[in-house]
Every structure is written in C-alpha cells, then in structure tokens.
Backbone as numpy.savetxt, mean C-alpha at the origin, in Angstrom:
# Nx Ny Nz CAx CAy CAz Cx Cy Cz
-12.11 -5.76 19.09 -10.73 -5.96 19.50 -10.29 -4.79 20.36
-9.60 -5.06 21.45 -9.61 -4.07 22.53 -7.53 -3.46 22.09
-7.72 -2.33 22.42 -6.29 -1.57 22.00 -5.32 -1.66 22.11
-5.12 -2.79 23.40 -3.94 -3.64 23.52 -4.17 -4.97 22.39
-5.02 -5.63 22.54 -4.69 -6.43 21.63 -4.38 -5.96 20.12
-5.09 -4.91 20.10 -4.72 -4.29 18.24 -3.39 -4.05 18.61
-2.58 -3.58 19.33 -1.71 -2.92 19.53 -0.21 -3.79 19.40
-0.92 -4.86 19.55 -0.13 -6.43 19.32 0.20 -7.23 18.32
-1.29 -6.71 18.20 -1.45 -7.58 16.23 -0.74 -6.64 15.69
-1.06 -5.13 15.34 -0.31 -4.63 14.79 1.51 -4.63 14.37
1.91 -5.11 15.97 3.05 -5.43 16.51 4.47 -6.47 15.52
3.05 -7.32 15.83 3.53 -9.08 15.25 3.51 -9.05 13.94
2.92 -8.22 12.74 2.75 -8.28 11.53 4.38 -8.04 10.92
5.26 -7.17 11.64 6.32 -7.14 10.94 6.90 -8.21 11.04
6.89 -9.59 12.09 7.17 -11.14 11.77 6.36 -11.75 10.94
5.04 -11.47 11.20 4.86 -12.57 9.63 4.68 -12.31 8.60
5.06 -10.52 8.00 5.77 -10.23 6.72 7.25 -11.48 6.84
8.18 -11.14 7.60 9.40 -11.75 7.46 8.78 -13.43 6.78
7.68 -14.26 7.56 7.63 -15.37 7.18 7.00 -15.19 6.00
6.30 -14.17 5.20 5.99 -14.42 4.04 6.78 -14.20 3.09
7.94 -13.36 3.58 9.08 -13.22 2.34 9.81 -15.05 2.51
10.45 -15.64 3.84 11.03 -16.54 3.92 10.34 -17.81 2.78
8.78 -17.48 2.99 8.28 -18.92 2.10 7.21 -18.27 1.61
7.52 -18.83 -0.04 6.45 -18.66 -1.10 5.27 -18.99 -0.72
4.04 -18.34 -1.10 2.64 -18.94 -0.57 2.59 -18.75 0.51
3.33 -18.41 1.55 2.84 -18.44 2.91 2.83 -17.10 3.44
1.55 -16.51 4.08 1.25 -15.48 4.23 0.52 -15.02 5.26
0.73 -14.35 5.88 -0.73 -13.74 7.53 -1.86 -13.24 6.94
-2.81 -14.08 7.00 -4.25 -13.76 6.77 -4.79 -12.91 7.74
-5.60 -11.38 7.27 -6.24 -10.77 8.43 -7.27 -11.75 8.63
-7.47 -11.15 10.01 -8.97 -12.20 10.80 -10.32 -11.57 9.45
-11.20 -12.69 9.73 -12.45 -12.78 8.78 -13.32 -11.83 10.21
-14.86 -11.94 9.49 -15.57 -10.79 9.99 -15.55 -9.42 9.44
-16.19 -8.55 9.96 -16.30 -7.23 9.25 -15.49 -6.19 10.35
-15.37 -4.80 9.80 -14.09 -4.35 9.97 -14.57 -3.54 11.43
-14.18 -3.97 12.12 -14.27 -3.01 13.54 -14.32 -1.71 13.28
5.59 8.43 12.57 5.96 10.05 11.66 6.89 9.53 10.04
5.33 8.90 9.50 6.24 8.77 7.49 6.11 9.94 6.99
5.83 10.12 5.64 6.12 10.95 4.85 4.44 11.13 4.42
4.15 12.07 4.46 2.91 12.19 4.66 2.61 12.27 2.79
2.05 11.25 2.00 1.49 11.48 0.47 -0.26 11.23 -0.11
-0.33 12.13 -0.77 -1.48 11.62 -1.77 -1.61 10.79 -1.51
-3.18 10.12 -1.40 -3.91 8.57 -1.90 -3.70 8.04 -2.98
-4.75 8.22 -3.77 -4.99 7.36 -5.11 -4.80 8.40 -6.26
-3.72 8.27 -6.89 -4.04 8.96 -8.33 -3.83 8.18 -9.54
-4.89 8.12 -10.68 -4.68 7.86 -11.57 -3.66 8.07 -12.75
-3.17 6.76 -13.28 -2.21 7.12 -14.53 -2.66 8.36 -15.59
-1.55 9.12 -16.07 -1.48 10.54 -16.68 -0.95 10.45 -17.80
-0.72 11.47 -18.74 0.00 11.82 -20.21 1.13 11.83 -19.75
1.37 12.40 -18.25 3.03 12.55 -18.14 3.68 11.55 -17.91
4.84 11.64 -18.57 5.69 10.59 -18.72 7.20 10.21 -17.84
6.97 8.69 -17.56 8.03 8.32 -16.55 9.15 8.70 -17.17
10.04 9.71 -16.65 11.91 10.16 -16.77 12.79 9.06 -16.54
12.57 8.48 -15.28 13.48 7.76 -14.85 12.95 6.27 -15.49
14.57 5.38 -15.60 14.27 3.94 -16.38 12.72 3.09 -15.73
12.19 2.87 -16.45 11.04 2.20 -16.73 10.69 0.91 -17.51
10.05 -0.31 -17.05 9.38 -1.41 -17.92 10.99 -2.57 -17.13
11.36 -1.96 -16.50 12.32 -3.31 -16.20 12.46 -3.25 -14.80
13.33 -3.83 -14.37 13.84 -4.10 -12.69 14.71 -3.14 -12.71
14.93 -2.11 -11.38 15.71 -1.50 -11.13 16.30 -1.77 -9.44
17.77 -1.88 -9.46 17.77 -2.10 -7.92 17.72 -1.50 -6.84
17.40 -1.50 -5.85 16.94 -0.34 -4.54 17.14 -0.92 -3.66
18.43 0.22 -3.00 18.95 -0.29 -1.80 17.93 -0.19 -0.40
17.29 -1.49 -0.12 16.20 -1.26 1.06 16.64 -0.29 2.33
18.00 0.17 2.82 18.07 1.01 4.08 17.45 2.44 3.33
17.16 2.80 1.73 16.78 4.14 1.66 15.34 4.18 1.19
14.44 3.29 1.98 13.35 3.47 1.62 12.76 3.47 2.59
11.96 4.36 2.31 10.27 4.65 3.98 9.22 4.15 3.72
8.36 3.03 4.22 7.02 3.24 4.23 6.31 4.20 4.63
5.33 4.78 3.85 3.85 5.31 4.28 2.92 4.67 5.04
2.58 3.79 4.01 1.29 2.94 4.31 1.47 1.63 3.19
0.38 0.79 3.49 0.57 -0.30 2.85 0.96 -0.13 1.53
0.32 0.80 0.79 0.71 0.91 -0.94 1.05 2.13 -1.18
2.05 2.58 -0.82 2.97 3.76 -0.50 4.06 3.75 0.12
5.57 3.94 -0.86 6.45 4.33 -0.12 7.56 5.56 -0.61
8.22 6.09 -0.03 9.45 7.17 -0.47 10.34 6.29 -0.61
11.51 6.23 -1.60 12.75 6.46 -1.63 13.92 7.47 -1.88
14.78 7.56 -0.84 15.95 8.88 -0.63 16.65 8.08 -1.45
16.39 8.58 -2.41 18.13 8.63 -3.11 19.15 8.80 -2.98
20.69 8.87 -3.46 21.83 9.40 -2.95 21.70 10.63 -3.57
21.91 11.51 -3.05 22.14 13.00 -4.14 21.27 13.97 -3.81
19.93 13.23 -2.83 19.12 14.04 -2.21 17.93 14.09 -3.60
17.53 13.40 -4.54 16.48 12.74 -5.44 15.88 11.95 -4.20
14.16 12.32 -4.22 13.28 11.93 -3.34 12.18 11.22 -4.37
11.51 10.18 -4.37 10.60 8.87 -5.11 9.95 8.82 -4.41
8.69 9.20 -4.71 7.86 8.57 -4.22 6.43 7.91 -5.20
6.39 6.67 -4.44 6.04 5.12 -5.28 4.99 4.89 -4.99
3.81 5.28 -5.93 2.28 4.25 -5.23 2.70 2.98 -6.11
2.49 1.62 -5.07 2.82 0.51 -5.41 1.49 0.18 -6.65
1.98 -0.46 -7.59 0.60 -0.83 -8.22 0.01 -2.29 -7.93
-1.27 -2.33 -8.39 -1.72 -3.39 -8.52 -2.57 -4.00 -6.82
-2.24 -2.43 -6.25 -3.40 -2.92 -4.50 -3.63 -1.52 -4.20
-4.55 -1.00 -3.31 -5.15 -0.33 -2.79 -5.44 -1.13 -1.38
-4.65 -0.39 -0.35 -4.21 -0.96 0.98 -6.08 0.07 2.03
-5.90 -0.45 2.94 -7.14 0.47 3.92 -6.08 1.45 4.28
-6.94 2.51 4.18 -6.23 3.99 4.65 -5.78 3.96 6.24
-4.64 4.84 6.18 -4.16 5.28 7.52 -4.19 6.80 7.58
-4.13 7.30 8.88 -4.85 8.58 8.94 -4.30 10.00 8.49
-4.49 10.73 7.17 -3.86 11.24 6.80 -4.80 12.75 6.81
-4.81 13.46 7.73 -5.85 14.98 8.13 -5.60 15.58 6.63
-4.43 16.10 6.44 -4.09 17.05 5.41 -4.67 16.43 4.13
-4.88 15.32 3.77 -6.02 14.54 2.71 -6.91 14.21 3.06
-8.04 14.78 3.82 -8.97 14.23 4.01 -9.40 13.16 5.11
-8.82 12.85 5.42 -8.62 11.39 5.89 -8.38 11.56 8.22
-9.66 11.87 8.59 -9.13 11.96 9.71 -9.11 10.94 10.52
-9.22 9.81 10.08 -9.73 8.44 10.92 -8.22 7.63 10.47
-7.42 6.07 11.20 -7.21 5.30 10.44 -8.85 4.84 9.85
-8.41 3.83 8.71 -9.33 2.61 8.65 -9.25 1.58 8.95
-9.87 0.87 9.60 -10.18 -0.53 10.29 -9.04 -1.16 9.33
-7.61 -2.06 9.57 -6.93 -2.76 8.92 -6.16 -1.51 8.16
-5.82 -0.36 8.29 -5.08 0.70 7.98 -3.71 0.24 8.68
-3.30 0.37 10.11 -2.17 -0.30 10.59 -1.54 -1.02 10.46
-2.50 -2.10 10.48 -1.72 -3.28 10.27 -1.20 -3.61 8.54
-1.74 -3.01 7.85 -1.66 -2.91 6.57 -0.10 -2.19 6.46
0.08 -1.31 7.15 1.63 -0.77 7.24 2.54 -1.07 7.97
2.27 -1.97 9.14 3.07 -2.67 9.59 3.31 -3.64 8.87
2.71 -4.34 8.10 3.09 -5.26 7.16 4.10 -4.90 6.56
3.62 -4.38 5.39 4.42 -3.17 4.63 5.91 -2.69 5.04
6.16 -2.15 6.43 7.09 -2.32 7.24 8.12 -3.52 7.60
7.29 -4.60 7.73 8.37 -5.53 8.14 8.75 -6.23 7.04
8.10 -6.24 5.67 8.81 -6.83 4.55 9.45 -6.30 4.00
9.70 -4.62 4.15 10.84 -3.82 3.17 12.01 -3.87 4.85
11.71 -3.73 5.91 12.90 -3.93 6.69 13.38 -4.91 6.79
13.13 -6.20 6.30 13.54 -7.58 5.98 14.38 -8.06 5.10
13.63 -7.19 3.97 14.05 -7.83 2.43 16.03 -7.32 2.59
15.83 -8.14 1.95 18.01 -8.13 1.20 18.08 -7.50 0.39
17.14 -7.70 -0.51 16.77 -7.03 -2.29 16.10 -6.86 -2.58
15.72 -5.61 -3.22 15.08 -4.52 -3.58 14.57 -4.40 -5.00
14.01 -4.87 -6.01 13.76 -3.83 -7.28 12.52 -3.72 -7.18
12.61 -2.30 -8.16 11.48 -1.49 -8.76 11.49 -1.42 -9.91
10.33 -1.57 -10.32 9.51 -2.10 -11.96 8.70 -0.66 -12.16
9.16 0.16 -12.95 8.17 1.72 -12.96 7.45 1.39 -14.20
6.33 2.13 -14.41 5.37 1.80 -15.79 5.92 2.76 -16.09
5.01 3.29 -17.20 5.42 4.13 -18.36 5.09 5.75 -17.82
4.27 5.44 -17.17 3.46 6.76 -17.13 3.72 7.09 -15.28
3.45 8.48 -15.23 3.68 8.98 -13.53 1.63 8.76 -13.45
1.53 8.98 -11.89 0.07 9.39 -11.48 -0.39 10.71 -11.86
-1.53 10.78 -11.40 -1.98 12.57 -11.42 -1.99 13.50 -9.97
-0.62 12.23 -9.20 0.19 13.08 -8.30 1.57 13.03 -8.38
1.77 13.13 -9.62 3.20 12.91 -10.43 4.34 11.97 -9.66
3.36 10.93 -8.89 4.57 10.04 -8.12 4.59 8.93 -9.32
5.61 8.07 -8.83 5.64 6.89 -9.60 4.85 5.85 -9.43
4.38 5.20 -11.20 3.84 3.52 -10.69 4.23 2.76 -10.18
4.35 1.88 -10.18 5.51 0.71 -9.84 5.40 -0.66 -8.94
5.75 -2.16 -9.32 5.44 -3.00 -8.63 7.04 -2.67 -7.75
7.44 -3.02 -6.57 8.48 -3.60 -5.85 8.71 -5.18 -5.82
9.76 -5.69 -5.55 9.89 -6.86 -5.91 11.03 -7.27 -4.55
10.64 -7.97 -3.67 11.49 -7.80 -2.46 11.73 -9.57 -2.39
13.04 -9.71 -2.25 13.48 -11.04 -2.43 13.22 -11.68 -3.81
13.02 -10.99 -4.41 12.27 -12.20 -6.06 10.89 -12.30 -5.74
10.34 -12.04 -4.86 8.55 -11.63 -4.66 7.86 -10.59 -5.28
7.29 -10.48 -5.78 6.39 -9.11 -5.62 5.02 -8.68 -4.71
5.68 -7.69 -4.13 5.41 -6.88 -2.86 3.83 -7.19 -2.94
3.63 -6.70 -3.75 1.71 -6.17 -3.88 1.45 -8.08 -4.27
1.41 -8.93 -4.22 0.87 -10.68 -4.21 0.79 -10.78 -2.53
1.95 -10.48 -2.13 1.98 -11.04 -0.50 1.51 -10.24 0.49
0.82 -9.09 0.32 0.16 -8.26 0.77 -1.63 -8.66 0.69
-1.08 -8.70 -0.85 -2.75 -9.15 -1.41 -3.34 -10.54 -0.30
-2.16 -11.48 -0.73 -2.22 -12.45 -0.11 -2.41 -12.80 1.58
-2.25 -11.94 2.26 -2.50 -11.33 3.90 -3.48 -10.88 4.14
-4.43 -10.41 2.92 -6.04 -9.79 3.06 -5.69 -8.46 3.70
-4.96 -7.71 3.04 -4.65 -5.94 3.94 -4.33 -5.52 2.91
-4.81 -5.56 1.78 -5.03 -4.89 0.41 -5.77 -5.81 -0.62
-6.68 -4.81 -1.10 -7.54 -5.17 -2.38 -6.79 -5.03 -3.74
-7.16 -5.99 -4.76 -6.56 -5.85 -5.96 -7.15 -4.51 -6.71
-6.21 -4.06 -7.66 -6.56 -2.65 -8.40 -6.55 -2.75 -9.79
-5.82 -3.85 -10.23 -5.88 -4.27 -11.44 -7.39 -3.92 -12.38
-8.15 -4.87 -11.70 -9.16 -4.91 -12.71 -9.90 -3.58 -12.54
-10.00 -2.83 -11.68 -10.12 -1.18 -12.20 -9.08 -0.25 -13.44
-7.99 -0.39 -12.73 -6.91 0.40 -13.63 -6.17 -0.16 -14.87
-6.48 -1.79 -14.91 -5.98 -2.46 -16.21 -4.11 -2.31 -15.29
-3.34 -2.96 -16.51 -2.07 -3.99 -15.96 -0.93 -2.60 -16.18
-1.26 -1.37 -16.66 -0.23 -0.16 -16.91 0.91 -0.48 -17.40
1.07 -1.27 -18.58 1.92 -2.09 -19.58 3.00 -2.70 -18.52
2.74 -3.63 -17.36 3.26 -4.56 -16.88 2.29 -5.78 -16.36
1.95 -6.37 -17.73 0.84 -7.77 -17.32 1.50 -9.04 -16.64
2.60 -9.57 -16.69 3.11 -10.37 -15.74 2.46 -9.69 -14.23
3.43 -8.78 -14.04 3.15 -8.81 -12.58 1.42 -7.93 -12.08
0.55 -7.92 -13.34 -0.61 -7.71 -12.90 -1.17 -8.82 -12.49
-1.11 -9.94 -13.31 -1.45 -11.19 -13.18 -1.20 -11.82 -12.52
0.28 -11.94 -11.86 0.67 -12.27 -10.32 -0.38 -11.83 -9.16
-1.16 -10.83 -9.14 -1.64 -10.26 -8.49 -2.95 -10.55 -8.54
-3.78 -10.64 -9.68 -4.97 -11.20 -9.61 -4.55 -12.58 -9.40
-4.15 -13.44 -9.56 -4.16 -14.71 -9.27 -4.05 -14.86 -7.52
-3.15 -13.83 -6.77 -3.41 -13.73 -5.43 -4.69 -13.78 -4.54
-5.05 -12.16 -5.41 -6.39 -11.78 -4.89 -7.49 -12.89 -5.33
-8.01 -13.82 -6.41 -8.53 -14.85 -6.43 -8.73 -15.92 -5.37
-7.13 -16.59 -4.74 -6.55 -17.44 -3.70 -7.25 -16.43 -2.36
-7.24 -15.07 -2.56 -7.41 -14.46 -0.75 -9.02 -14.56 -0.49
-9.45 -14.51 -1.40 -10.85 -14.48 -0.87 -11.80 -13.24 -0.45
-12.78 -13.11 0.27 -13.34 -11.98 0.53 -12.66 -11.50 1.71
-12.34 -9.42 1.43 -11.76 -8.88 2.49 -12.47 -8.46 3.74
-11.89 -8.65 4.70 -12.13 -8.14 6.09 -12.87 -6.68 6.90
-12.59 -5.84 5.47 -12.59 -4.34 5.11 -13.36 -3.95 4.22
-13.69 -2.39 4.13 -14.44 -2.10 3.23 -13.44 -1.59 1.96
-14.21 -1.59 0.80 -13.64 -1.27 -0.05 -12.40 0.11 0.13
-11.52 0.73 0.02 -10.51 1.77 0.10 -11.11 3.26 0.14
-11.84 2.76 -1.72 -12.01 4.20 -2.48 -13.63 4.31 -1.52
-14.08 3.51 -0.94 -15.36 3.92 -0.45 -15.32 4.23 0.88
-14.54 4.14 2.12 -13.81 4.69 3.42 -12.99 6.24 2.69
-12.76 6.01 1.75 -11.86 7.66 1.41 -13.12 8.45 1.38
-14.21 8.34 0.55 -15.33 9.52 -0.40 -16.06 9.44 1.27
-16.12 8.81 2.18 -16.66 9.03 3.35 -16.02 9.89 4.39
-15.21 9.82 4.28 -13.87 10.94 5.22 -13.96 12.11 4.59
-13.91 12.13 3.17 -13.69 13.07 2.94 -15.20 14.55 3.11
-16.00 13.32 2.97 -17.55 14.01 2.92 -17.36 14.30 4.76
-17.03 13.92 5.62 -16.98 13.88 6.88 -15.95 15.26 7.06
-14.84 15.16 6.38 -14.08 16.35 6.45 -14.55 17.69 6.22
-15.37 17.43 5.10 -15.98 18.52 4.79 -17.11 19.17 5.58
-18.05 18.44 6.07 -18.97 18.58 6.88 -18.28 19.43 8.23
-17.13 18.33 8.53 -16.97 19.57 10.24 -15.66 21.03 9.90
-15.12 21.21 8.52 -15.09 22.45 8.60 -16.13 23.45 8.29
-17.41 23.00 8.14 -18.35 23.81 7.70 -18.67 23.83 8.95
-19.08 22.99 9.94 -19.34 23.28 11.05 -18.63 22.30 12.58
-17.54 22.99 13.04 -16.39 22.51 13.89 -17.38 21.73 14.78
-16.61 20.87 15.27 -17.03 19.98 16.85 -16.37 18.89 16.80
-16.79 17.96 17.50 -15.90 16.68 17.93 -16.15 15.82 16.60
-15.48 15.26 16.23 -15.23 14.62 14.94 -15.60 13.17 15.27
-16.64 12.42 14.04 -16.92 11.02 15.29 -16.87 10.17 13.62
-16.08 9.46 13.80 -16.06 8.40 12.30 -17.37 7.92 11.79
C-alpha cells in the first residue's frame, strides 16, 4: 500500500468508527493479507496488588470533549481540577504506534489506523462511561472497559480487526460481562491482519537495544 493511499485509509477510519457506533454489528474490517502529538504512555502492564481509589466495578460518566486518544487501547482523561487518567482499555491489545521513549521506534503495520479508529469513535460518541476493575496496572494507570453510546469500545474495535482480544491471556479482571462481549467479537472477527502486539513490542525493543549499543540508521 503506497503512502497516499495509507494516508487515506487512515483518514476514512474516523467515518467508519462513526458507522460502527451508528449500527450494532456493523463495523470496518481491516483488509485480509499479512501486515505490510498524544500523550505519550506505557504499553502493556499487567494487573497489580495496588488498588483502584477511584469508583470501580460500575459505569462512571465521562464527558467525551475531556478525553485524548493515544492509540487504539489507550487513552488520557483531563479531569476538571487538573486530575489526569490515564486508561489502558481492557480486554484488546491494539498494533503499536511509534513510541521511541518505550522502545518502540517503528509504527506497526495497522498501528494508525488502529488510532484513528479509536479517534473517530470517542470524537463521535455523545456518551461516555468508564467501567474501572479493581486493581491499577504495573503502570499504575487504570483498567477499564469504555462504553461509548451503550457499546463497548474494545467489541467494535475488536470487531474492525485493529485489535486482538486479551482476555484469554489476562482472564475477565472481575468484569466478565464485558469480557465476554469481547470474546464473542473476537470469535465473529476472525484471523488478524497483523502480528501478534506483544511479539512486534519484544522485537523493537531487542532492535532498540541493539542500535544504542551500536548507533546507525535504524531499519525495522
């Protein structure tokens, strides 16, 4: 795919987020085949001993103008009061976008468009909640499904093939409804477009490591 056309697709994904919030089940499938200024956070951290402060195990409402995407399964919310959230979505592991200061000097193939998605369904949505688990990560951000229109975020993502399910690694983090929403997605999506997340990360990062040991042109 040549850089204008990515540059397009990328483009168009924040419309057919909008059509996947407008209608249930209906969703932008990435193409089949194999894989060709936010707030800069942590990847992947696993659930911890430390414990969620703020209300947890229910819906909370969130006004969508105070929230940023990162990347597909990552976002900040500004609070009023100057309280800053930041949310690894549960229940997906999106393809990385290019994050130097973690490792990460490449996007990954379906990294973009994975946040343009992401993008056009929280700049869409009317309504907002957040569902926090019990527990923070072991980058003391929050768990949490989002729930945009009465959807949940991480199904219609899943459902677009620009995130893998995480469930059956990390188990449901005492919210099995909406884990199960989610495997039942990822079932319906089929095989992804992309390589696995956590296996494009341990490669960057081995790549990162390699050219500060010895500098030069950096080649994915």
């Amino acid at each position: 795919m040549g850089l204008r056309s990515r540059q397009r697709l990328v483009t168009s994904l924040s419309a057919f987020a909008v059509l996947a919030l407008a209608a249930h089940g209906t969703a932008w499938r990435a193409p089949g085949g194999p894989p060709p200024q936010t707030p800069q956070t942590p990847r992947v951290g696993t659930p911890t001993s430390n414990p969620q402060v703020r209300p947890n195990g229910h819906a909370v409402a969130v006004d969508p103008s105070i929230i940023v995407v990162d990347d597909g399964d990552t976002v900040v919310i500004r609070w009023p009061g100057g309280d800053v959230e930041t949310v690894r979505i549960l229940g997906i592991d999106s393809p990385e976008t290019r994050h130097v200061e973690h490792n990460i000097p490449f996007d990954q193939p379906f990294g973009l468009e994975a946040r343009a998605f992401a993008q056009g369904a929280f700049a869409t949505a009317t309504t907002v909640e957040l569902v926090r688990a019990s527990m923070l990560d072991s980058y003391e951000r929050t768990l949490g499904y989002l729930i945009l229109n009465g959807k949940n975020y991480s199904t219609l993502i899943v459902k677009a093939r620009l995130a893998e399910e995480s469930v059956t690694h990390y188990g449901d983090n005492g919210l099995p409804q909406q884990a199960a929403e989610v495997l039942a997605a990822a079932k319906a999506a089929g095989p992804l477009p992309f390589e696995p997340p956590y296996v494009f990360r341990k490669r960057m990062r081995i790549l990162s490591e390699s050219q500060k040991a010895a500098p030069g042109e950096p080649h994915p």
